[in-house]
Short mmCIF file of C-alpha atoms and ligand atoms in Angstrom, two decimals:
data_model
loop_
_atom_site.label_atom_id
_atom_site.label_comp_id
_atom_site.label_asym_id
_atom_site.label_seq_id
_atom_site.Cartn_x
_atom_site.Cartn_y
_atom_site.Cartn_z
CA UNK A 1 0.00 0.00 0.00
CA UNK A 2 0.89 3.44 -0.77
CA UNK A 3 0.43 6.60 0.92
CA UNK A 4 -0.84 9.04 -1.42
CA UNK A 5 0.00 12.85 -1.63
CA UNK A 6 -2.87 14.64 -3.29
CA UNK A 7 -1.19 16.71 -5.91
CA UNK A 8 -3.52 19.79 -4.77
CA UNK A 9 -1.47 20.14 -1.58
CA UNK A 10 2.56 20.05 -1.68
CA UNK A 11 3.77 18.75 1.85
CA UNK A 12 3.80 14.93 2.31
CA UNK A 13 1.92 15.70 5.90
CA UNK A 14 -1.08 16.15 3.89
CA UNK A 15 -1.12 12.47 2.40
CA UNK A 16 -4.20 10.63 3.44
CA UNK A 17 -4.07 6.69 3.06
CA UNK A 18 -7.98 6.18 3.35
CA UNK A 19 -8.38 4.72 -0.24
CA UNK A 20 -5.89 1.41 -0.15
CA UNK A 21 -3.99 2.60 -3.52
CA UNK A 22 -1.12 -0.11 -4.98
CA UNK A 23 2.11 0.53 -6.75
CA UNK A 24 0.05 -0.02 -10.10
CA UNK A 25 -2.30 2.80 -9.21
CA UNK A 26 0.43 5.09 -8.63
CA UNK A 27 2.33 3.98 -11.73
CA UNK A 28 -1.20 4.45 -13.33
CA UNK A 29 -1.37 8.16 -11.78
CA UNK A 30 2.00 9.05 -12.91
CA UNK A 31 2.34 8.06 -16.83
CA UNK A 32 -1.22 9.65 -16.78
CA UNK A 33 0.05 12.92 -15.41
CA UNK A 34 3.00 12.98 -17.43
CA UNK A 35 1.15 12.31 -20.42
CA UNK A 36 -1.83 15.33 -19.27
CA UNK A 37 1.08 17.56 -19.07
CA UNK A 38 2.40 16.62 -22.50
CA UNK A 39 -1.22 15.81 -24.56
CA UNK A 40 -3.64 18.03 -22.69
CA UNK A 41 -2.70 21.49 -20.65
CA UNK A 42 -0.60 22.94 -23.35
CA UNK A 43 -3.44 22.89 -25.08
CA UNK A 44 -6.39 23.72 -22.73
CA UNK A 45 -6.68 27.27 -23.47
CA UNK A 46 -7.37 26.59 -27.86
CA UNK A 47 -9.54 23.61 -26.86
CA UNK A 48 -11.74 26.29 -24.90
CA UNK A 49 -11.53 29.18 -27.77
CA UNK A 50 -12.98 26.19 -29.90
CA UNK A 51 -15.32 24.93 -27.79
CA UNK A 52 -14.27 21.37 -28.04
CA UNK A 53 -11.34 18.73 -27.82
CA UNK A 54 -10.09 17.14 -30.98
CA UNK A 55 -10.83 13.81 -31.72
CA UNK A 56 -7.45 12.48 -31.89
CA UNK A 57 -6.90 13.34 -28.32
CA UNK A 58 -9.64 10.51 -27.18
CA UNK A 59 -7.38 8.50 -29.84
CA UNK A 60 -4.21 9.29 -28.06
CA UNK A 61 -6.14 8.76 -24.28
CA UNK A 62 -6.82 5.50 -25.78
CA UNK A 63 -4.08 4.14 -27.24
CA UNK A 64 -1.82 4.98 -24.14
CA UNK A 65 -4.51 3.23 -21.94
CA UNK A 66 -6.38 5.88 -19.75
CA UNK A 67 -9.76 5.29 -21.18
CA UNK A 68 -12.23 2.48 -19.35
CA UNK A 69 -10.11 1.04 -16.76
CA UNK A 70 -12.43 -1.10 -15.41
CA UNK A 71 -13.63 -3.07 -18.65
CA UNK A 72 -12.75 -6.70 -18.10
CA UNK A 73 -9.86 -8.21 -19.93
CA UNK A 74 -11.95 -10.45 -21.93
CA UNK A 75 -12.82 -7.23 -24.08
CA UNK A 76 -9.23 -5.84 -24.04
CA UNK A 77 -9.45 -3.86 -20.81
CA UNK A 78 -7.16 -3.79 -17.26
CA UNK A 79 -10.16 -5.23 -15.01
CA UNK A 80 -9.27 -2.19 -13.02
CA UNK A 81 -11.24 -1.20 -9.69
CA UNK A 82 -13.20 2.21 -9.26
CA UNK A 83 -9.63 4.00 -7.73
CA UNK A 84 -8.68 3.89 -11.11
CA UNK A 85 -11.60 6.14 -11.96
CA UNK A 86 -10.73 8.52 -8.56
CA UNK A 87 -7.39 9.08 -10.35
CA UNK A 88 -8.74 9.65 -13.77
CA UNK A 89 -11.03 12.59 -11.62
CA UNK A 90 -8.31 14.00 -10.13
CA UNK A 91 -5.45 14.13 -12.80
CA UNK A 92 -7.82 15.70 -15.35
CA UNK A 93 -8.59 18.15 -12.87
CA UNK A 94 -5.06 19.52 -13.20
CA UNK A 95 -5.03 19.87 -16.74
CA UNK A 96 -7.61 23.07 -15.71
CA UNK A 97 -10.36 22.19 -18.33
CA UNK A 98 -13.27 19.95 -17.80
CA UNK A 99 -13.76 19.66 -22.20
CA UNK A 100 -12.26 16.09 -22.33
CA UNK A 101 -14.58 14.56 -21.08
CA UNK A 102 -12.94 11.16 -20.19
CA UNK A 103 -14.69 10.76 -16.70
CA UNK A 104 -17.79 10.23 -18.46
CA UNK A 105 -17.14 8.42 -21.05
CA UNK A 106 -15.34 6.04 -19.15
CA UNK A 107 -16.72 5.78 -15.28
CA UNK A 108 -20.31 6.87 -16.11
CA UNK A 109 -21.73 5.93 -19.69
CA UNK A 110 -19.00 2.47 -20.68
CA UNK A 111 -20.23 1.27 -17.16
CA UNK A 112 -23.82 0.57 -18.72
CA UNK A 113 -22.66 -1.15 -21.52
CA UNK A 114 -20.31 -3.41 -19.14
CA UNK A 115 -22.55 -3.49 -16.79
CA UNK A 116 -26.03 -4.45 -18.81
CA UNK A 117 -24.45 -4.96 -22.33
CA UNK A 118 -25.07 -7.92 -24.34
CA UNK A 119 -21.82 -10.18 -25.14
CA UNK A 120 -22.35 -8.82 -28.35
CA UNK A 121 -23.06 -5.35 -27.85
CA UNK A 122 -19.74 -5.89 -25.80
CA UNK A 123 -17.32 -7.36 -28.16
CA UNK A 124 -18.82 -4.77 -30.41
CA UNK A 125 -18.54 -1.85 -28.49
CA UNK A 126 -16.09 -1.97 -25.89
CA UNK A 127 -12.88 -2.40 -27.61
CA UNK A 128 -13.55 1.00 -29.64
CA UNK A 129 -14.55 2.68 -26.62
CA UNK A 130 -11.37 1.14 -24.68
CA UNK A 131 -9.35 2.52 -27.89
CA UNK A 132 -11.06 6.02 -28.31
CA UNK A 133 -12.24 5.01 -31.60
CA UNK A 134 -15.74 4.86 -29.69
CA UNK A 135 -16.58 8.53 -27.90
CA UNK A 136 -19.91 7.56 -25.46
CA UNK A 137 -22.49 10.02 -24.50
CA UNK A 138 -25.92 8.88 -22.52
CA UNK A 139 -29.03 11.15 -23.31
CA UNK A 140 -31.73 11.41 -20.72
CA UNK A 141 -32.05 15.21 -20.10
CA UNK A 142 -35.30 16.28 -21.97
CA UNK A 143 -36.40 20.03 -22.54
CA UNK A 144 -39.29 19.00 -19.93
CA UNK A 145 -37.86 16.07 -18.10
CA UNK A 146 -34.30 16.17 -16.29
CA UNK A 147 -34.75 16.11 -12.38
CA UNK A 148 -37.83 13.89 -13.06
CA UNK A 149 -37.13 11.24 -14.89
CA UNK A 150 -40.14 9.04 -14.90
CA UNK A 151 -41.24 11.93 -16.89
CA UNK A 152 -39.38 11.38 -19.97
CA UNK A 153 -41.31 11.68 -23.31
CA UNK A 154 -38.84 10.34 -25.93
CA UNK A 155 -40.63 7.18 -27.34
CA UNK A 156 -40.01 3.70 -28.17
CA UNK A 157 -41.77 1.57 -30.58
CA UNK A 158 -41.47 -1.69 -31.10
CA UNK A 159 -42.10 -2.37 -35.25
CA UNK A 160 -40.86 -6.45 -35.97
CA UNK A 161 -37.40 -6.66 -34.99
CA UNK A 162 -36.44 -3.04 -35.15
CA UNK A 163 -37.43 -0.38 -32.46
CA UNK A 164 -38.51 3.35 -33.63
CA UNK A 165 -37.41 6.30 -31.23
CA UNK A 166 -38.93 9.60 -31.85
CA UNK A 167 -37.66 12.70 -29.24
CA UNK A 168 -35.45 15.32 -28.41
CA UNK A 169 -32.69 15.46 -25.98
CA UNK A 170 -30.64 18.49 -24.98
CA UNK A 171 -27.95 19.30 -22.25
CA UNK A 172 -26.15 16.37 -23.86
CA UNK A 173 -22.44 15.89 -23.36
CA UNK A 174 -20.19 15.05 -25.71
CA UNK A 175 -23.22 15.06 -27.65
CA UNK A 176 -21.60 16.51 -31.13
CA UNK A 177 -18.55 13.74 -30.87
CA UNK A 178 -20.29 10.92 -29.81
CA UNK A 179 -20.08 8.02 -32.30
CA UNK A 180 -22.36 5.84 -29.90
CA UNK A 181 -25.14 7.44 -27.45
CA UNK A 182 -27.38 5.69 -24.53
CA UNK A 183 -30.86 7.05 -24.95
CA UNK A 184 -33.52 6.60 -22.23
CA UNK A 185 -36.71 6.11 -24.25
CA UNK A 186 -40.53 5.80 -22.89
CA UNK A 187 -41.71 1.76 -24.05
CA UNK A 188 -44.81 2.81 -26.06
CA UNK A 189 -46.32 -0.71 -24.83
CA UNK A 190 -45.31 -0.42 -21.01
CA UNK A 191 -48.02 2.00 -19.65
CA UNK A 192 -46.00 2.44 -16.42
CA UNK A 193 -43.73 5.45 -15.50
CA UNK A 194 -40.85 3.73 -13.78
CA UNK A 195 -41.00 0.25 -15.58
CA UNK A 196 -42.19 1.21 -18.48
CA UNK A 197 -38.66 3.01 -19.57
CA UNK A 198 -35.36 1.42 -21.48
CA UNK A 199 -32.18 2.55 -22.59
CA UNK A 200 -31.60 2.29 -26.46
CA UNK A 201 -28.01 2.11 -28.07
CA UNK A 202 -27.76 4.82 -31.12
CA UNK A 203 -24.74 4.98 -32.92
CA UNK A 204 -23.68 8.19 -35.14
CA UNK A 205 -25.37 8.19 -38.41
CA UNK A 206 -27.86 5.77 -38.14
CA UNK A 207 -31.44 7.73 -40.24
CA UNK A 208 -33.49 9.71 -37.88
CA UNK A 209 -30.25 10.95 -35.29
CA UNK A 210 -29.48 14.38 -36.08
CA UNK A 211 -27.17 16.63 -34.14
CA UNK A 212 -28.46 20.31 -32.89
CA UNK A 213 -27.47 23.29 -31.42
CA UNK A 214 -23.87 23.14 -29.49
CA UNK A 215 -25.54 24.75 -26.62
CA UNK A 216 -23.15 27.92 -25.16
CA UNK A 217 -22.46 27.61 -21.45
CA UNK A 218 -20.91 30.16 -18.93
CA UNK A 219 -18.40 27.46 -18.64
CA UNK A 220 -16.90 23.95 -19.38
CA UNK A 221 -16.53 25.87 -22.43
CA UNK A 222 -14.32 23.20 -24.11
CA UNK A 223 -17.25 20.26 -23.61
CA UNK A 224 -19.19 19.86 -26.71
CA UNK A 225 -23.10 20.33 -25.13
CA UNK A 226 -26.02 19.56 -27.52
CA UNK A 227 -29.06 18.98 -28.60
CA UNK A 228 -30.03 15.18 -29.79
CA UNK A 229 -32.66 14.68 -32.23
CA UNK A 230 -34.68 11.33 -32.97
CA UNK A 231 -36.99 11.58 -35.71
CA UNK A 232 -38.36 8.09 -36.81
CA UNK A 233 -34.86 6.42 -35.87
CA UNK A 234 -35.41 3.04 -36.15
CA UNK A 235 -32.62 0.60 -34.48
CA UNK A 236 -32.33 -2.87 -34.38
CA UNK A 237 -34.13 -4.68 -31.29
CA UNK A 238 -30.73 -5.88 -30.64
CA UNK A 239 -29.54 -2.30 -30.02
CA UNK A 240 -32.22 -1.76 -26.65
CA UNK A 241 -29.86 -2.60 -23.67
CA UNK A 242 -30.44 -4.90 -20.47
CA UNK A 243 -34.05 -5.85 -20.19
CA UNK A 244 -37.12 -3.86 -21.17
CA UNK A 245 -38.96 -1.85 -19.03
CA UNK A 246 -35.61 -1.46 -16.57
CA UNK A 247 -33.87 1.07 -18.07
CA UNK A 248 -35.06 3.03 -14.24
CA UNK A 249 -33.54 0.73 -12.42
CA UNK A 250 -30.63 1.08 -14.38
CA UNK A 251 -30.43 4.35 -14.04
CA UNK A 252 -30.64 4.19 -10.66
CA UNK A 253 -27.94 2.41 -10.04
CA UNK A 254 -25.40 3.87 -12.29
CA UNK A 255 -26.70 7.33 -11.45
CA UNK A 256 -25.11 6.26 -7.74
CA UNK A 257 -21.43 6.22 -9.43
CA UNK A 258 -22.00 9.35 -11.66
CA UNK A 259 -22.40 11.20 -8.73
CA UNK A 260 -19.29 9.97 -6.74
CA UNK A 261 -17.70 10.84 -10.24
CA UNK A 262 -19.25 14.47 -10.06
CA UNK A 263 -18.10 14.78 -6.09
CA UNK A 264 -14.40 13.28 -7.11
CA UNK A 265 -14.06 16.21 -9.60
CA UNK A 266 -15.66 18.86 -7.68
CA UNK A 267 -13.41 17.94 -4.43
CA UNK A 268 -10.06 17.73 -7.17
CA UNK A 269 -11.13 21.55 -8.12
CA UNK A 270 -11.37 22.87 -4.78
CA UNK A 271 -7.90 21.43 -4.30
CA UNK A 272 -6.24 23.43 -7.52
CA UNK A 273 -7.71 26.32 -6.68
CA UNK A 274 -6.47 26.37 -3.26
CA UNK A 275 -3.19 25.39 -4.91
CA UNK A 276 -3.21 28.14 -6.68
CA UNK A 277 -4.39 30.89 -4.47
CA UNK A 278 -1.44 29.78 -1.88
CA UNK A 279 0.77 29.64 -4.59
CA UNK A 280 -0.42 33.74 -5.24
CA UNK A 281 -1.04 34.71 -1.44
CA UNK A 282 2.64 33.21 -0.81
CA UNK A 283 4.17 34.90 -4.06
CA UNK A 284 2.36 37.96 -4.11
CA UNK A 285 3.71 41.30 -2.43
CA UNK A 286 1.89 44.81 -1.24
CA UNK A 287 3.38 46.70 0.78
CA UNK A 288 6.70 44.56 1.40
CA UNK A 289 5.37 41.84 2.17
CA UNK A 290 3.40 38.83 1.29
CA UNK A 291 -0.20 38.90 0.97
CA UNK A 292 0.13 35.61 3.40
CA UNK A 293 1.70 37.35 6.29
CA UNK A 294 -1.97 39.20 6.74
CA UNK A 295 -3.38 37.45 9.24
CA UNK A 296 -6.74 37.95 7.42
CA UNK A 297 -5.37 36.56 4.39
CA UNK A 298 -4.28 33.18 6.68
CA UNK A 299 -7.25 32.98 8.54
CA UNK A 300 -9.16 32.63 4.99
CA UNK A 301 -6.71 29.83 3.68
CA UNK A 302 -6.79 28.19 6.71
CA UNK A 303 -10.80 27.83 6.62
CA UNK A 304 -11.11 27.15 3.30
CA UNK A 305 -8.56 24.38 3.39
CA UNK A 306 -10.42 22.68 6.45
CA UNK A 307 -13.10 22.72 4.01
CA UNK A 308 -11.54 21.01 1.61
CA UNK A 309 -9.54 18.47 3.56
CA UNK A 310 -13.22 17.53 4.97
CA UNK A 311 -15.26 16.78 1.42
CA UNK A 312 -11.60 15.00 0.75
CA UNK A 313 -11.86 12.52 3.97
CA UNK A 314 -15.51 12.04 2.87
CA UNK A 315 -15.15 11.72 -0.61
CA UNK A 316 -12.32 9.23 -0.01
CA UNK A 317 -14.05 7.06 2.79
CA UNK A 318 -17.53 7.20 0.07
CA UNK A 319 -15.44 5.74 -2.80
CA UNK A 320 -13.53 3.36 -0.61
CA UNK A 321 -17.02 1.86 0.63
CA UNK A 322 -18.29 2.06 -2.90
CA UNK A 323 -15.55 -0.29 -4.10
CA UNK A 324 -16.41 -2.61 -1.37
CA UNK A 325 -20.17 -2.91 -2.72
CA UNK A 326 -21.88 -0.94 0.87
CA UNK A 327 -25.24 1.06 0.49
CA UNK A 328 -23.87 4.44 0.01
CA UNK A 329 -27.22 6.05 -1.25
CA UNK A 330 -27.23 8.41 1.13
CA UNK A 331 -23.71 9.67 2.00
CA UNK A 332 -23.30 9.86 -2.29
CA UNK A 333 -26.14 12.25 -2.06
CA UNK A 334 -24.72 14.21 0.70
CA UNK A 335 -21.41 13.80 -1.06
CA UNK A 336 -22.31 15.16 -4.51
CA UNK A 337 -24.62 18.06 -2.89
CA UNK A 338 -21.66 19.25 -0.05
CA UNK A 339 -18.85 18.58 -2.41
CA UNK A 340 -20.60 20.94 -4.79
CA UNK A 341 -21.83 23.51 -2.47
CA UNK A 342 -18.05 23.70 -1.07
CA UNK A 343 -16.10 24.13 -4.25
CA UNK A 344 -18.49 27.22 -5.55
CA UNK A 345 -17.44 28.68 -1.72
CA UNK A 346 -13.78 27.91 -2.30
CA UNK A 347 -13.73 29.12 -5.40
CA UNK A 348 -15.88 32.33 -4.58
CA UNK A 349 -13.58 33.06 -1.43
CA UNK A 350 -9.90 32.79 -3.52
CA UNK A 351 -11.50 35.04 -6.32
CA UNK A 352 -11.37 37.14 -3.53
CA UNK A 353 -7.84 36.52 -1.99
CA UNK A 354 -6.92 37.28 -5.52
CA UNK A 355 -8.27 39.90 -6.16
CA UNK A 356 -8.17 41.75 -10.22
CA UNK A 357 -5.26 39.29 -10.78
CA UNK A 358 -8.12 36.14 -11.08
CA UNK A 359 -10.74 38.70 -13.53
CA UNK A 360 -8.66 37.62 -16.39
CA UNK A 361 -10.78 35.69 -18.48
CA UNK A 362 -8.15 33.54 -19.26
CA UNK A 363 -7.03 33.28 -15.47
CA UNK A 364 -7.31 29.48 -14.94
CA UNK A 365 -9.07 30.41 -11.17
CA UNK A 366 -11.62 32.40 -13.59
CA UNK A 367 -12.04 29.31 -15.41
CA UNK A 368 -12.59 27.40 -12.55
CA UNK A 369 -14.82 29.68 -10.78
CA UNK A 370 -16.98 29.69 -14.03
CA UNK A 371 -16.72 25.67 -14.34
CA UNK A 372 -17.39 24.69 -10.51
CA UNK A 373 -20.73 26.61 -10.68
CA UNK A 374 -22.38 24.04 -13.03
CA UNK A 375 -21.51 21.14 -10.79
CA UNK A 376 -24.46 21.35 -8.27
CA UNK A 377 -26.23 20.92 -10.96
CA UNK A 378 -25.60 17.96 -13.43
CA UNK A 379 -25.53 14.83 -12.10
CA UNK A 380 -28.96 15.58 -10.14
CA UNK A 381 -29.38 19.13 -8.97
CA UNK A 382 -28.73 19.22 -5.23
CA UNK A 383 -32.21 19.96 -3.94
CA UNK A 384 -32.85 16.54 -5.71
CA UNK A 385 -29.84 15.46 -3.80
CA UNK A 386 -31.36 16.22 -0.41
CA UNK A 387 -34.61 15.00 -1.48
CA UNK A 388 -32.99 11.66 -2.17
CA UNK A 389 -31.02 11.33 1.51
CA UNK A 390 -34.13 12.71 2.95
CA UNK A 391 -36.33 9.56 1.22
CA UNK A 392 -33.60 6.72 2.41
CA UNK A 393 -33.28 8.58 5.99
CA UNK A 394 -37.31 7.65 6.24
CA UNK A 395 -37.65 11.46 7.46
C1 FAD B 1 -23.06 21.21 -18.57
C2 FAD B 1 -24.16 20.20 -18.46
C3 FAD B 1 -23.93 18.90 -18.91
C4 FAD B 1 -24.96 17.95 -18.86
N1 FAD B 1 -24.75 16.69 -19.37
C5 FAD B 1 -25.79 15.82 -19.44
C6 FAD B 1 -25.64 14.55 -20.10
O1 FAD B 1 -24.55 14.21 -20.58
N2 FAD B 1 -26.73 13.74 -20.18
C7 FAD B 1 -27.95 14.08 -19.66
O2 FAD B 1 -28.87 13.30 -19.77
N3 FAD B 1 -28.11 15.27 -19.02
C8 FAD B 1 -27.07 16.16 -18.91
N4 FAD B 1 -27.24 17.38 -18.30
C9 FAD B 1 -28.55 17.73 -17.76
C10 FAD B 1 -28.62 17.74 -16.23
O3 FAD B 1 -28.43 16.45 -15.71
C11 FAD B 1 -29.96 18.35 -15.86
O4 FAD B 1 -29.90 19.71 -16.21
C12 FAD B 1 -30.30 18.21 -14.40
O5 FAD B 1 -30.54 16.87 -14.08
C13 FAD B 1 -31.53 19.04 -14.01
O6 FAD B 1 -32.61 18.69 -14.80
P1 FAD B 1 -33.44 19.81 -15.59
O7 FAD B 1 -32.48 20.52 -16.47
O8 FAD B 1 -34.63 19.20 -16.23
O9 FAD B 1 -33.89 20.83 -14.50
P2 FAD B 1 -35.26 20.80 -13.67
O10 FAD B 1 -35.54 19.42 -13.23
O11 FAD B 1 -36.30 21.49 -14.46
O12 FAD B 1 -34.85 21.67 -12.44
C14 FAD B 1 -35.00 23.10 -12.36
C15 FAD B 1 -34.91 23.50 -10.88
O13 FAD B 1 -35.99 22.91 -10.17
C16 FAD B 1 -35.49 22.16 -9.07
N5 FAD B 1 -36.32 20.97 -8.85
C17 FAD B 1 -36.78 20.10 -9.78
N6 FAD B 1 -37.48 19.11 -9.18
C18 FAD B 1 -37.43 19.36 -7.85
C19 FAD B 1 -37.95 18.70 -6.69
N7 FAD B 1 -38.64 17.56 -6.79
N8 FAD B 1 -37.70 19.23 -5.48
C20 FAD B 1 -36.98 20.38 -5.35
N9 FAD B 1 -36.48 21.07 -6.40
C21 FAD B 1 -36.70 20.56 -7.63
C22 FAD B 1 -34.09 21.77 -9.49
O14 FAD B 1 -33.28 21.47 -8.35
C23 FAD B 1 -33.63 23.01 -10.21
O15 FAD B 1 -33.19 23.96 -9.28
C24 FAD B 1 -26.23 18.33 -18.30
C25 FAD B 1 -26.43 19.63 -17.83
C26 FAD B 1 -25.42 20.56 -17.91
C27 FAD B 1 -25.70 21.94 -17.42
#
């Protein structure tokens, strides 16, 4: 076992050995930094002018092996556990853009298809998506269902062996690059609104799937958001995944590690940004001296970190229960709502300790000031959060 140092602080006192990390994970964590560094942050700043990564970079991810650590080895993968994924989170975070989106493609939409796939849907899919060949997306956000998803209108139809989806999706990510996308559908035949949905496999170009607006956001401004259309799409049956009328349940379940995923990343931002405001408040001079000998200035960092060092014990403890299979509805909820709430305060505060030197648009704490804010909201906003611990709680 090996103690880890979280890159976000510098002094080996801050290591925490809560998640049981090997030699391979940290061999993992360190050819992917190096290659972030080399592939990725150089480039961050384009990739957000344009809007959107490249393809070739989910080619490169691929081919060096950072994309779907957990697919079993049968299909070409590592068999790698869900630290893997905590890694992935936090490394990426570094790079200071949340474009590539290579959380979600490969700890929140490959897990269905591993999970619920088909042995042929997996020998088809998963060795593209393992390469980057394959960039995933999963589609449930309607314009009038998100939060609720039992109310989702898209529609299935069953027509011989092929399956007809009409609807429209939006808020979709990686929804312009996706070569494959999960759609949850309403089961025309299944008059029921939690087992009458499934989830549908679409791949780029099939008739009927057209592409709309790349949706402009305040930030994430290098992830490709969009639209999905289905007009008379018809799929094979053979494309509908796991078992009708459970695409809920599904859901459900994977929605558990999305939000870990969304707590991961929103804990692995606090930490850069208090990275970098120390960095500034230790650097930085008025008046002779550095803007960390104010005792107002210390007091600040001193808060903030606590907060941070707390969602990090949580976070931590959440994912090392998660790996050993525990019921963790409740503490993910809490997780993904105070993780979320605490990085928009961080990130509020050190805009602060910064001062004009963060309103730079292109200051990376403006960047992550502008990306944090959308996090207590994908995922599940947090009000559904708390309405979620509240239901398991019994209250
Ligand atoms: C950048 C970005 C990326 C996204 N990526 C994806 C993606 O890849 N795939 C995908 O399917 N979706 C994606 N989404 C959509 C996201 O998951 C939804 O926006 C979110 O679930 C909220 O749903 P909604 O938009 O329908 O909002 P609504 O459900 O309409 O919510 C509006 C407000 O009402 C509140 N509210 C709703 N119901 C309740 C309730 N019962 N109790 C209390 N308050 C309530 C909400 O908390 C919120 O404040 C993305 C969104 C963004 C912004």
């Amino acid at each position: 076992m090996v103690a880890h140092v979280h890159p976000g602080f510098k002094s080996k006192e801050a290591a925490m050995d809560i998640l049981p990390t090997t030699e391979d994970h940290e061999a993992f964590r360190t050819q992917l930094r190096e290659f972030l560094a080399r592939e990725v942050t150089p480039y961050a700043d384009q990739w957000e002018k344009d809007r959107t990564v490249p393809r070739s970079i989910w080619r490169k991810m691929g081919q060096a092996g950072f994309l779907c650590m957990d697919v079993p080895r049968a299909y070409g993968g590592r068999e790698g556990d869900f630290l893997y994924a905590a890694i992935l989170a936090e490394e990426m975070s570094c790079t200071g853009i949340n474009g590539l989106a290579a959380s979600l493609h490969s700890d929140i939409v490959v897990p269905y298809l591993t999970a619920f796939g088909s042995e042929d849907q997996k020998r088809r899919y998963l060795p593209g998506c393992l390469s980057g060949e394959i960039v995933t997306a999963i589609a449930m956000t309607e314009p009038g269902a998100g939060s609720d998803l039992a109310g989702l209108a898209t529609l299935a139809e069953e027509d011989g062996d092929t399956v007809v989806l009409n609807g429209t999706k939006t808020f979709i990510s990686n929804g312009l690059l996706c070569d494959l996308v999960i759609v949850a559908a309403r089961d025309a035949d299944l008059d029921n609104p939690h087992l009458g949905l499934s989830l549908y496999l679409v791949e780029d170009g099939t008739q009927g799937f057209t592409r709309g607006r790349h949706l402009e956001k305040m930030g994430w401004h290098s992830q490709d958001t969009a639209e999905l259309f289905f007009t008379n799409c018809r799929i094979p049956m053979a494309n509908r995944l796991g078992t009708k009328g459970y695409g809920f349940i599904m859901m459900m379940e994977k929605l558990q590690q999305e939000r870990i995923v969304a707590a991961m990343g929103a804990v692995a931002a606090a930490e850069r940004i208090m990275e970098w405001t120390i960095d500034f408040c230790t650097g930085h001079r008025e008046g002779g001296q550095a803007l960390s000998k104010h005792q107002a200035v210390q007091f600040a960092i001193v808060e903030l970190l606590t907060e941070v060092k707390l969602g990090r014990t949580f976070i931590d403890k959440l994912t090392a229960d998660h790996i050993e299979g525990r019921k963790v509805v409740v503490e993910t909820s809490m997780a993904k709502y105070w993780t979320t709430e605490m990085a928009k305060r961080v990130a509020d505060r050190c805009l602060d300790l910064l001062g004009p030197h963060a309103m730079r648009d292109d200051h990376p704490l403006a960047r992550a000031f502008r990306d944090v804010r959308v996090m207590s909201i994908f995922a599940g906003t947090n009000e559904i959060m708390k309405g979620i611990a509240a239901r398991f709680l019994r209250l």
